[in-house]
mmCIF file of C-alpha atoms in Angstrom:
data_model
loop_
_atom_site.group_PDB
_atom_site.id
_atom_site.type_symbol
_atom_site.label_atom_id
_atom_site.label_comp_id
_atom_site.label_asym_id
_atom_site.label_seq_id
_atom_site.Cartn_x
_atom_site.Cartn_y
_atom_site.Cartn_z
ATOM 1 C CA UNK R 1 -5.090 14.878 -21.500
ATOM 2 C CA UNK R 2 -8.041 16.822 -21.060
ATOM 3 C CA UNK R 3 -10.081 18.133 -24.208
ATOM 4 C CA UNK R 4 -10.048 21.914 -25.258
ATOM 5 C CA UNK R 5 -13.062 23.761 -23.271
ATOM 6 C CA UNK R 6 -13.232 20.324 -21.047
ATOM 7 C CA UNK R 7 -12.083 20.543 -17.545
ATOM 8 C CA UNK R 8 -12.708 18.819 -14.217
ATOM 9 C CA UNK R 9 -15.326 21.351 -12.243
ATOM 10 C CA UNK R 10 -14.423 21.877 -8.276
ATOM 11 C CA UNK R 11 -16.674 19.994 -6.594
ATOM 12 C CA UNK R 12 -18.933 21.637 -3.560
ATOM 13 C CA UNK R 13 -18.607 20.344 -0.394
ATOM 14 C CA UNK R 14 -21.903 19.215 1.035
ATOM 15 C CA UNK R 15 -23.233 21.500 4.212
ATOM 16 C CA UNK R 16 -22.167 18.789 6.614
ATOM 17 C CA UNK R 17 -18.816 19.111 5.706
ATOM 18 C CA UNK R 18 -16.682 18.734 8.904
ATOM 19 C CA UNK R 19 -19.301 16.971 10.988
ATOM 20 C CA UNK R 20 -19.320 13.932 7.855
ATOM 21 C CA UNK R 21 -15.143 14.198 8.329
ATOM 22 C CA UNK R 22 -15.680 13.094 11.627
ATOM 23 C CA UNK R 23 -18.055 10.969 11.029
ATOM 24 C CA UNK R 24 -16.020 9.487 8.366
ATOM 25 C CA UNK R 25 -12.761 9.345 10.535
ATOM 26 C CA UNK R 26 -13.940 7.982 13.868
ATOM 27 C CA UNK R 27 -14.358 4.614 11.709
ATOM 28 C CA UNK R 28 -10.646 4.278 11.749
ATOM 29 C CA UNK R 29 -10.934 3.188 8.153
ATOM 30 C CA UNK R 30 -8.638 5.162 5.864
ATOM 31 C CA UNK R 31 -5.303 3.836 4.722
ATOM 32 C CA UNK R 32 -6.087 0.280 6.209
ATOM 33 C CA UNK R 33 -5.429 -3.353 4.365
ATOM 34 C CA UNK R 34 -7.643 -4.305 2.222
ATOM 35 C CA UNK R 35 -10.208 -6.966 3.119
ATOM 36 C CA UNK R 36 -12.039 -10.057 1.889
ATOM 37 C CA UNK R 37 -15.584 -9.227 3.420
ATOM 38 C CA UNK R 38 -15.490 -5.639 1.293
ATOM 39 C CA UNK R 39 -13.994 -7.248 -1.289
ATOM 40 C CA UNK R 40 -16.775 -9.898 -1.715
ATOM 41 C CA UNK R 41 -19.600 -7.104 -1.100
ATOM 42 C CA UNK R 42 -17.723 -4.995 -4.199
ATOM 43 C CA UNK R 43 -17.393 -7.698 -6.318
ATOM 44 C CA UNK R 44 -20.766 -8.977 -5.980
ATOM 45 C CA UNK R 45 -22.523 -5.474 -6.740
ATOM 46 C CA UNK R 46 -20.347 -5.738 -10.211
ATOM 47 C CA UNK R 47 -21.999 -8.668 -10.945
ATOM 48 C CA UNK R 48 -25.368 -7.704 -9.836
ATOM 49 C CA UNK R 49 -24.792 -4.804 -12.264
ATOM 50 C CA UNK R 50 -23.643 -6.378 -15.185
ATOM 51 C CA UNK R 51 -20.631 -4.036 -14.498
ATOM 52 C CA UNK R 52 -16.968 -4.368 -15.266
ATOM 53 C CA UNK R 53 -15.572 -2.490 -12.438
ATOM 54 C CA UNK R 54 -16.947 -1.515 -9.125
ATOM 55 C CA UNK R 55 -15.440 0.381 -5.758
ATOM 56 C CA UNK R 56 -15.830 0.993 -2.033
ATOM 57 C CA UNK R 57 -15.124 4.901 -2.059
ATOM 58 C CA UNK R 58 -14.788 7.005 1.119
ATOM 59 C CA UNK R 59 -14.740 10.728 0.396
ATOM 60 C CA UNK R 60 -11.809 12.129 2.857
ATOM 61 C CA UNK R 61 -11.595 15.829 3.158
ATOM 62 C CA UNK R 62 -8.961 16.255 -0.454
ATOM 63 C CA UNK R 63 -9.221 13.175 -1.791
ATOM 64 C CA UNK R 64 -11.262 9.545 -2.905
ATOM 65 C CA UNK R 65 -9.402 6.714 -0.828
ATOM 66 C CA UNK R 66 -10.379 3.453 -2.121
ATOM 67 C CA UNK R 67 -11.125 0.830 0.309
ATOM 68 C CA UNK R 68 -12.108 -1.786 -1.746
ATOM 69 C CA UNK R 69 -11.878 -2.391 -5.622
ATOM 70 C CA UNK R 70 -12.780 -5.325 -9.061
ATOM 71 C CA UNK R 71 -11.990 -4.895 -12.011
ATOM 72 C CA UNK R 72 -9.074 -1.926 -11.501
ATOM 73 C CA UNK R 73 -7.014 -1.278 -9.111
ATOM 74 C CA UNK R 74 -7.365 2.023 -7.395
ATOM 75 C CA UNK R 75 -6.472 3.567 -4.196
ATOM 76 C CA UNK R 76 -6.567 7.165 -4.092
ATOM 77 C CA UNK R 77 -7.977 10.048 -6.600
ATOM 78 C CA UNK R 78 -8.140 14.022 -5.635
ATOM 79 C CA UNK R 79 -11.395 14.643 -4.488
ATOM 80 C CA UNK R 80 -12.185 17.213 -6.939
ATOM 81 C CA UNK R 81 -11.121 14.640 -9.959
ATOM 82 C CA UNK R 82 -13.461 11.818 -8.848
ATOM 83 C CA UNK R 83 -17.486 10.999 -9.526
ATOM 84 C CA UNK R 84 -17.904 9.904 -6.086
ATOM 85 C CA UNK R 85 -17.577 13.276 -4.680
ATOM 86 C CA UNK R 86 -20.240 14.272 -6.485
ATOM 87 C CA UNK R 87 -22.560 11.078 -5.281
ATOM 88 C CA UNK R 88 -22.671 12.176 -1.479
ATOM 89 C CA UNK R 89 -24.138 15.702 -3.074
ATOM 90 C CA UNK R 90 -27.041 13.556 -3.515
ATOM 91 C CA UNK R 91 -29.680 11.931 -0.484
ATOM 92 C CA UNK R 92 -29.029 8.261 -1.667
ATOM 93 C CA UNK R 93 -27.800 7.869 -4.743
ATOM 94 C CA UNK R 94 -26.142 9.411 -8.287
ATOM 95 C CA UNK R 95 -26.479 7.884 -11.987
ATOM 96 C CA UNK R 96 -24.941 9.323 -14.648
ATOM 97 C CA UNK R 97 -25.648 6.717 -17.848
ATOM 98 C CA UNK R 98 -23.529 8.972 -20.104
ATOM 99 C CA UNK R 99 -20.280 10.770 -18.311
ATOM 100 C CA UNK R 100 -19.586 12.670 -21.188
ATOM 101 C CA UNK R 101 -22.457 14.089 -21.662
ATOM 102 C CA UNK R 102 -22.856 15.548 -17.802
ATOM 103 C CA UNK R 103 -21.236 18.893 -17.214
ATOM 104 C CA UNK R 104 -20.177 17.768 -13.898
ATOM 105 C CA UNK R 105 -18.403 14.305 -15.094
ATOM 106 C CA UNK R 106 -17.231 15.157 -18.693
ATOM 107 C CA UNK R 107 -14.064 17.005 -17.538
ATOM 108 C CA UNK R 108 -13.166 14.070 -14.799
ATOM 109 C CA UNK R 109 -9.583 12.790 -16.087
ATOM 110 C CA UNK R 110 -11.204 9.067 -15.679
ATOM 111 C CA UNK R 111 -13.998 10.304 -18.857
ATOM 112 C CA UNK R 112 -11.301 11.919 -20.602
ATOM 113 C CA UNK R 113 -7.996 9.758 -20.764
ATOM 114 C CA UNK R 114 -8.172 5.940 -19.461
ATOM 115 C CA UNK R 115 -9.695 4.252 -18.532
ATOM 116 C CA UNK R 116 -12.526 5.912 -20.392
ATOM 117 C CA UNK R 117 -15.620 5.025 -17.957
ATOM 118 C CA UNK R 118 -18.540 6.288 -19.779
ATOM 119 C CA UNK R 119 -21.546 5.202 -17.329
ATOM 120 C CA UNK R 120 -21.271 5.885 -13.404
ATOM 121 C CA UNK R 121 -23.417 4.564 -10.967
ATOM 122 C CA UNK R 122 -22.828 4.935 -7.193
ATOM 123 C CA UNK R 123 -25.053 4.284 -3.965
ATOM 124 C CA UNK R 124 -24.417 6.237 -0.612
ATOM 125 C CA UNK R 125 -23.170 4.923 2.610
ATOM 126 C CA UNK R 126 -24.633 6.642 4.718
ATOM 127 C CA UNK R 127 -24.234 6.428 8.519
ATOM 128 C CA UNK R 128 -26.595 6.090 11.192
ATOM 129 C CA UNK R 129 -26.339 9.620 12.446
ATOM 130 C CA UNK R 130 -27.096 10.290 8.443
ATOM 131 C CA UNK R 131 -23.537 11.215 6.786
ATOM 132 C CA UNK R 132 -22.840 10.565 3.741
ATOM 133 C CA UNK R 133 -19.024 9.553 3.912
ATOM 134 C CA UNK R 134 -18.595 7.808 0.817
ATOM 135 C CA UNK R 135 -20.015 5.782 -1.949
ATOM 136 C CA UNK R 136 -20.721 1.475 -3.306
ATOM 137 C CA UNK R 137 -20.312 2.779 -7.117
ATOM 138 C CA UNK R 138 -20.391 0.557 -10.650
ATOM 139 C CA UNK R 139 -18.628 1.742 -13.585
ATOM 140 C CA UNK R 140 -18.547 0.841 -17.220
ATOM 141 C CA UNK R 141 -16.721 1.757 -20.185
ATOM 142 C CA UNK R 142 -20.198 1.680 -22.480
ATOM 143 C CA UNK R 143 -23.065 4.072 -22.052
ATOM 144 C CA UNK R 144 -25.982 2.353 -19.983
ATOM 145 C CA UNK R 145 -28.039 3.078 -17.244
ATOM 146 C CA UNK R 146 -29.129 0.067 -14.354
ATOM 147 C CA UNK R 147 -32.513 -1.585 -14.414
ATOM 148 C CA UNK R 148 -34.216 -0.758 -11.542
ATOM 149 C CA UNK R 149 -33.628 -4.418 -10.302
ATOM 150 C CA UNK R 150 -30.166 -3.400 -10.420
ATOM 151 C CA UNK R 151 -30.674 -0.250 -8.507
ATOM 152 C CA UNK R 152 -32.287 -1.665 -6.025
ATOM 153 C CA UNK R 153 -29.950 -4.426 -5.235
ATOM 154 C CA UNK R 154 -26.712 -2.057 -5.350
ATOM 155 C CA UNK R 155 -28.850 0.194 -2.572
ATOM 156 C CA UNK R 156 -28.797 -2.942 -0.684
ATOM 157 C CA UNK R 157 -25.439 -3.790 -1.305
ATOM 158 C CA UNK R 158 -24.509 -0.005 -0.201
ATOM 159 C CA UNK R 159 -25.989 -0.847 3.014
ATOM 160 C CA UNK R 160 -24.398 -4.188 3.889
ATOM 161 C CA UNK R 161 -20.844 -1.650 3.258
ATOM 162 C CA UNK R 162 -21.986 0.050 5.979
ATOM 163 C CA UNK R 163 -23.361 -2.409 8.386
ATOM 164 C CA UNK R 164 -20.060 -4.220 7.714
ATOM 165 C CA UNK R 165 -18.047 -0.409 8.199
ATOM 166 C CA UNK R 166 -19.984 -0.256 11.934
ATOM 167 C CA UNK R 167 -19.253 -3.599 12.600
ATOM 168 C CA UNK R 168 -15.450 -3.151 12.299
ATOM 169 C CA UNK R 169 -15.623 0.108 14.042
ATOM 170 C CA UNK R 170 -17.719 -1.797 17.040
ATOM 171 C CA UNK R 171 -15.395 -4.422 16.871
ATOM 172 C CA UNK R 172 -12.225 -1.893 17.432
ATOM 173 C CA UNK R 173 -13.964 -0.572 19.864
ATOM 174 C CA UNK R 174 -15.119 -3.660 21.696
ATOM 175 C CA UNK R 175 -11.066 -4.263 21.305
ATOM 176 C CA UNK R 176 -10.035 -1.498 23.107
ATOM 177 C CA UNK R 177 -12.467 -1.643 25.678
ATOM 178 C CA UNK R 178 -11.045 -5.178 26.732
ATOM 179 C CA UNK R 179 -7.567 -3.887 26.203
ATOM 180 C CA UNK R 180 -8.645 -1.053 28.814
ATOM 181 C CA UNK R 181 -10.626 -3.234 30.943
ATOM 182 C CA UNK R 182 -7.227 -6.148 31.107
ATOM 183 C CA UNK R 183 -4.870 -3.016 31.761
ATOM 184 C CA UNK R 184 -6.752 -1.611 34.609
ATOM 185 C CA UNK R 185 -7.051 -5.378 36.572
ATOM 186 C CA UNK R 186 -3.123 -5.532 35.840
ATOM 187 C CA UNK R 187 -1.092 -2.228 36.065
ATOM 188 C CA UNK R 188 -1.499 -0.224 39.195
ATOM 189 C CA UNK R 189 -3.072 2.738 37.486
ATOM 190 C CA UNK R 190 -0.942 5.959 39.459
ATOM 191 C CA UNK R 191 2.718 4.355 38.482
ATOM 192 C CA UNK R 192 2.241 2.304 35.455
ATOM 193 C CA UNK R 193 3.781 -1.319 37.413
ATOM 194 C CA UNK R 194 2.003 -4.295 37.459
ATOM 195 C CA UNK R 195 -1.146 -3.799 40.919
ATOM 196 C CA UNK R 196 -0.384 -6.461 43.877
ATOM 197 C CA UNK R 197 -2.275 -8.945 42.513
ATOM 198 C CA UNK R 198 -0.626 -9.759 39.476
ATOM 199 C CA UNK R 199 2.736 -9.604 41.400
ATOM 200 C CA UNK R 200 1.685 -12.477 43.275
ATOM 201 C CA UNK R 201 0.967 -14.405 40.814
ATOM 202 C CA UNK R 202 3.946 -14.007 39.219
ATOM 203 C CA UNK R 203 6.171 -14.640 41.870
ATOM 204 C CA UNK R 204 3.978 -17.229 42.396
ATOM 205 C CA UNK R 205 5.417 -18.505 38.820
ATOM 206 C CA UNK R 206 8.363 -17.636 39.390
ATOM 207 C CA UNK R 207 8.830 -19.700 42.442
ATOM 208 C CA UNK R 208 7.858 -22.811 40.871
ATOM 209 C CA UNK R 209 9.483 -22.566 37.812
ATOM 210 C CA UNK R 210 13.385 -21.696 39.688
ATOM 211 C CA UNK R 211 12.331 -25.020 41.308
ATOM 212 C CA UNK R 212 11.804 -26.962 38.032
ATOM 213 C CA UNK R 213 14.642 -25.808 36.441
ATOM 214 C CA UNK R 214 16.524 -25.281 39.463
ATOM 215 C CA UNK R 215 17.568 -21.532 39.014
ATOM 216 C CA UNK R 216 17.997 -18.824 41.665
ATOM 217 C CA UNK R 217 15.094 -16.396 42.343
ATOM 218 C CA UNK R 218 15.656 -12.782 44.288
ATOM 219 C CA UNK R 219 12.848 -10.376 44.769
ATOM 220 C CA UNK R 220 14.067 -6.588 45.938
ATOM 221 C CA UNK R 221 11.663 -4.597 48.029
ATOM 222 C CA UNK R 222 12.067 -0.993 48.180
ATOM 223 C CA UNK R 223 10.282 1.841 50.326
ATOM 224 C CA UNK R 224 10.608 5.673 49.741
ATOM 225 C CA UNK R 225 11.883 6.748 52.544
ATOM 226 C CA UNK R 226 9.965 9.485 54.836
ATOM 227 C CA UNK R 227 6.908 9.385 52.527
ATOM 228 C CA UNK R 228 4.567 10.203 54.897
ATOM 229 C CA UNK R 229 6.591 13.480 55.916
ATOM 230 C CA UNK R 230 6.244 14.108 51.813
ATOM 231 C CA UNK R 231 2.420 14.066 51.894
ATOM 232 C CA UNK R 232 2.289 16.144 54.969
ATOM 233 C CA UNK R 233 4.503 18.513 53.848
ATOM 234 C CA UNK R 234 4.102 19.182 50.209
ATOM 235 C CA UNK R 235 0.228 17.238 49.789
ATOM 236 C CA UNK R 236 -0.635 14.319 48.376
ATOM 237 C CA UNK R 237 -0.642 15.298 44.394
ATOM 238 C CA UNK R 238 3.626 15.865 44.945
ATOM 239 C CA UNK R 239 3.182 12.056 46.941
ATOM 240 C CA UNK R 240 1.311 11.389 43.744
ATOM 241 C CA UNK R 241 3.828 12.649 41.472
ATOM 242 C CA UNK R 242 6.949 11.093 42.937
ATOM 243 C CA UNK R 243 5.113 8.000 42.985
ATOM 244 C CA UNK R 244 4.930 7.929 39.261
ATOM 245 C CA UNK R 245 8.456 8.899 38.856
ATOM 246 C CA UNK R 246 9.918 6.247 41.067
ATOM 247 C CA UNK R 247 7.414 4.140 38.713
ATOM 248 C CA UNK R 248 9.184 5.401 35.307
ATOM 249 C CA UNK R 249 12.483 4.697 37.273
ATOM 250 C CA UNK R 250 11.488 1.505 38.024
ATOM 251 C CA UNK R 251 10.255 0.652 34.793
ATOM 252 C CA UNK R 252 13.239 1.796 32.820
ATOM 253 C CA UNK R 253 15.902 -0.698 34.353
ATOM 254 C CA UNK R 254 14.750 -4.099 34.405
ATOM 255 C CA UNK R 255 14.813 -7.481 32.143
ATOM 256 C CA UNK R 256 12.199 -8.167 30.274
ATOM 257 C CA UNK R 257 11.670 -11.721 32.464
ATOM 258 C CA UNK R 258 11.924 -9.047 35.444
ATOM 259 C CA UNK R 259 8.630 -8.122 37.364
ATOM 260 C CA UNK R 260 8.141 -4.831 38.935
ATOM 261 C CA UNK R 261 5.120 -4.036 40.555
ATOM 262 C CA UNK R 262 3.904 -1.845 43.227
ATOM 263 C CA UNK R 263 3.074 -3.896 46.529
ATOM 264 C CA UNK R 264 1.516 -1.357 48.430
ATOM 265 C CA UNK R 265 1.420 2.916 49.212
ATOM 266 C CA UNK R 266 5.188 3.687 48.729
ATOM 267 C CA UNK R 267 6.379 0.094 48.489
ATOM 268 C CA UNK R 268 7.660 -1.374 45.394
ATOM 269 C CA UNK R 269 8.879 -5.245 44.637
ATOM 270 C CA UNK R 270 11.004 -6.829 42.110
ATOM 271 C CA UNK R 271 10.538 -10.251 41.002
ATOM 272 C CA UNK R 272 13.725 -11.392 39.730
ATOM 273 C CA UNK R 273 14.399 -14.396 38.125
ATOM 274 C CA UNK R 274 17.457 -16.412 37.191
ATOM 275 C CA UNK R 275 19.358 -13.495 39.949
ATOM 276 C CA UNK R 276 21.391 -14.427 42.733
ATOM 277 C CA UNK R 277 21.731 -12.714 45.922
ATOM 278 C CA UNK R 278 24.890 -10.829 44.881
ATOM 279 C CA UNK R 279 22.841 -9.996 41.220
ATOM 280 C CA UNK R 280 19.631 -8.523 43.041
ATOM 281 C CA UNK R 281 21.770 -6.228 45.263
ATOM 282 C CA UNK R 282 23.705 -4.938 42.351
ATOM 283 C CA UNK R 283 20.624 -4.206 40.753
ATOM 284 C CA UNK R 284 19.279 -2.494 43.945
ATOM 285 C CA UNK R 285 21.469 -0.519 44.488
ATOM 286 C CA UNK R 286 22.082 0.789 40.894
ATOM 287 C CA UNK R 287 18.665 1.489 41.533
ATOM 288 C CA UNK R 288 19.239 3.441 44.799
ATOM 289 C CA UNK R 289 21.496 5.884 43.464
ATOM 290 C CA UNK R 290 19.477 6.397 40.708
ATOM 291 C CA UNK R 291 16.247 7.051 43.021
ATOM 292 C CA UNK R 292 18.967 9.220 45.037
ATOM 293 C CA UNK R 293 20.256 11.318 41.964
ATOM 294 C CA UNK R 294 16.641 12.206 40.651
ATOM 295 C CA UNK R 295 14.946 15.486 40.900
ATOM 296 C CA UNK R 296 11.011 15.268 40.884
ATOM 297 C CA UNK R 297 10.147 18.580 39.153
ATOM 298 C CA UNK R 298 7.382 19.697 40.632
ATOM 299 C CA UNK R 299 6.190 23.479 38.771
ATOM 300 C CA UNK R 300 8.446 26.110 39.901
ATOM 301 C CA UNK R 301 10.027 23.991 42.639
ATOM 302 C CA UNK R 302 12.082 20.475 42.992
ATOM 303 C CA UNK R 303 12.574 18.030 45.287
ATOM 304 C CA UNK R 304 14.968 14.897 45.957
ATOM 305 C CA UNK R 305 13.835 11.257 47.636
ATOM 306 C CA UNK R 306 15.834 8.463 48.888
ATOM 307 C CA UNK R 307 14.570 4.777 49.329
ATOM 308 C CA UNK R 308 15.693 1.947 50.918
ATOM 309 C CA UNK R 309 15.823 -1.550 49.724
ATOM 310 C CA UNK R 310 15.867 -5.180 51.053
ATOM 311 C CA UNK R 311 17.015 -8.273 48.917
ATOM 312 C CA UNK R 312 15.496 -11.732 49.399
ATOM 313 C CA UNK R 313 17.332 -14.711 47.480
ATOM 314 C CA UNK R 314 15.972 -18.367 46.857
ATOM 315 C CA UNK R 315 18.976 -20.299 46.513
ATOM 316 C CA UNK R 316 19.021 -23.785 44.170
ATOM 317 C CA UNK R 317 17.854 -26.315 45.767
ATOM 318 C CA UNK R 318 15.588 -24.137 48.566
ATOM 319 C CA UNK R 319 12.404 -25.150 50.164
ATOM 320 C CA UNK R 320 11.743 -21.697 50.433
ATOM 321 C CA UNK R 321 8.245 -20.482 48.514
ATOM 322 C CA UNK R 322 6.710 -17.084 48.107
ATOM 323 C CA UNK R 323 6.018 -16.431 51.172
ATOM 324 C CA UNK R 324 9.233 -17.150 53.329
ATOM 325 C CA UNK R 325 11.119 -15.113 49.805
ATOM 326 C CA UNK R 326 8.875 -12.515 50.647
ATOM 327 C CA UNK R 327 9.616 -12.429 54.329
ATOM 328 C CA UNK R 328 13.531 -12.548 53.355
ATOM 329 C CA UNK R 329 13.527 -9.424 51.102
ATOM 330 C CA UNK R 330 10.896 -7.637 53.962
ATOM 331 C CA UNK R 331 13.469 -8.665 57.076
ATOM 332 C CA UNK R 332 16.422 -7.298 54.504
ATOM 333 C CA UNK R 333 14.498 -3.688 54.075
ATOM 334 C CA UNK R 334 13.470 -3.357 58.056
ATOM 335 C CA UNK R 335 17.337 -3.853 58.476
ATOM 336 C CA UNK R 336 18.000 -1.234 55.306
ATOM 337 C CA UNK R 337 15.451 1.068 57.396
ATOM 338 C CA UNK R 338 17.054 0.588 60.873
ATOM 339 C CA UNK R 339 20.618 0.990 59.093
ATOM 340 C CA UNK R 340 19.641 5.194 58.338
ATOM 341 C CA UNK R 341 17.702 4.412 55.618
ATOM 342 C CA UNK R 342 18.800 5.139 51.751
ATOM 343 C CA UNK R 343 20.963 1.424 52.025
ATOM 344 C CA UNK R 344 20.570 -1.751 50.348
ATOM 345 C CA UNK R 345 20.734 -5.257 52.784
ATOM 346 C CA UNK R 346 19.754 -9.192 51.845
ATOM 347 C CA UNK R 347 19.119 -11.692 52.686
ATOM 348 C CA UNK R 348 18.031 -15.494 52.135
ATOM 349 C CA UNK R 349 14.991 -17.295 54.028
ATOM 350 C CA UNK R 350 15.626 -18.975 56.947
ATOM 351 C CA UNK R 351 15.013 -23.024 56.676
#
């Protein structure tokens, strides 16, 4: 309960306002786990200190989230009700010995009700473009201020936060870039199926694990049919376009032991494993009618595709390998293509 005349003062927001938000949030840093590394660096500038409590405070647009905390738990405080808000106010650093005797801090519910800190303490971390985005702070419950051995070492302290802040937010970023860098060598960018390559190899996988455990293994091929007359007549971003559709199609109905990948300009192939020849022609041409049924939306104007489809089938027991499977399901969609296209035929690889 806060005193008569005493009450918590709104606290101005520094001239850098929306510039240190961004700052603040391209760290990716609020609302995450806590962490032993910040956890070590807090509890060690409370003992530097000769302090009883200590926090890792990042200053979010209405509110003090709490990254890392001894001595008290915390997590979040309104930004107007909390001492570090007024720390980034300052170029490096804010000590109040008494709380209650500061007109900015005397009114903070934390001087007035419990836990009744009397002396506040807190160092800047500041980032290397020069936002302030938060604060290392000490507390205590007595009135003091920090030698200036202590003062110096929490500065330090503050600054290991925030080499250890850039190093996560490197880290996440190195993460992404590899996750970016892995996607691009394995998913054919335009329809979101795994490129040629990575096909092969896992039919490649495929092939020699039917053998070991002596299961069947079909692959479908498919081809949009008359997709050269598409590009010429409508251009290549409505080729484009259907192309990722058929790719959304594709990836919608399949296993998650299935492989679907696209082999080459309108061609698409279907690794599937444990399938019989019967099994990868119901699946093709559940696919067919699907491709058949679909209207590619294309602004004010729609248009329909067909595709044909050949199924290739290694039996138990074949000598067959990628190549000859490949050859089966390729045979099985030049007949599906001299049939009148929009058809499904298989077959298995000749011995």
């Amino acid at each position: 309960m806060t005193s008569p005349g005493i009450h918590a003062v709104n606290v101005p927001r520094p001239p850098d306002e929306e510039s240190r938000l961004s700052a603040l949030h391209r760290y990716q840093l609020l609302d995450t786990p806590a962490e032993d590394d910040f956890d070590f660096l807090t509890e060690l500038a409370a003992q530097v200190c000769g302090a009883p409590f200590a926090f890792v405070s990042l200053v979010d647009r209405d509110r003090v989230w709490i990254k890392s905390y001894f001595g008290m738990s915390a997590q979040s405080r309104p930004r107007d009700d909390d001492y570090c808000s007024w720390a980034i106010l300052e170029d490096v650093s804010l000590s109040i010995p008494d709380l209650t005797m500061d007109p900015r801090t005397a009114g903070i519910s934390m001087t007035v009700g419990p836990p009744g800190y009397r002396m506040y303490t807190g160092a800047n971390l500041q980032t290397s473009d020069g936002h302030r985005i938060g604060s290392l702070c000490v507390l205590d419950d007595r009135p003091r201020a920090l030698t200036s051995q202590q003062m110096r070492l929490l500065l330090r302290l503050s600054r290991q936060v925030m080499a250890l802040i850039e190093l996560r937010f490197h880290q996440r970023s190195l993460a992404d870039a590899l996750s970016t860098m892995e996607r691009l060598a394995t998913i054919d960018e335009l329809t979101g199926l795994c490129n040629r390559r990575v096909l092969m190899e896992r039919l490649d996988d495929e092939v020699e694990r039917a053998r070991r455990f002596a299961t069947p293994l079909s692959v479908v091929m498919m081809d949009i049919d008359h997709f050269k007359a598409i590009n010429d007549g409508h251009g290549h971003a409505t080729g484009d376009a259907v192309l990722r559709n058929v790719g959304a199609l594709l990836r919608e109905d399949h296993r998650h032991v299935d492989v679907a990948g696209r082999y080459g300009g309108e061609e698409f192939c279907i690794v599937l494993p444990g399938t019989t020849l019967d099994g990868g022609i119901t699946l093709a041409e559940f696919l067919r009618q699907k491709i058949e049924a679909f209207e590619h939306v294309l602004g004010d104007r729609s248009l329909s595709t067909t595709a044909s489809f050949g199924v290739g089938t290694l039996d138990i027991g074949s000598e067959g390998n990628a190549g000859t499977l490949l050859k089966a399901a390729d045979d099985a969609l030049y007949r599906a293509k001299r049939n009148g296209r929009n058809c499904v035929e298989g077959a298995r690889p000749q011995p």
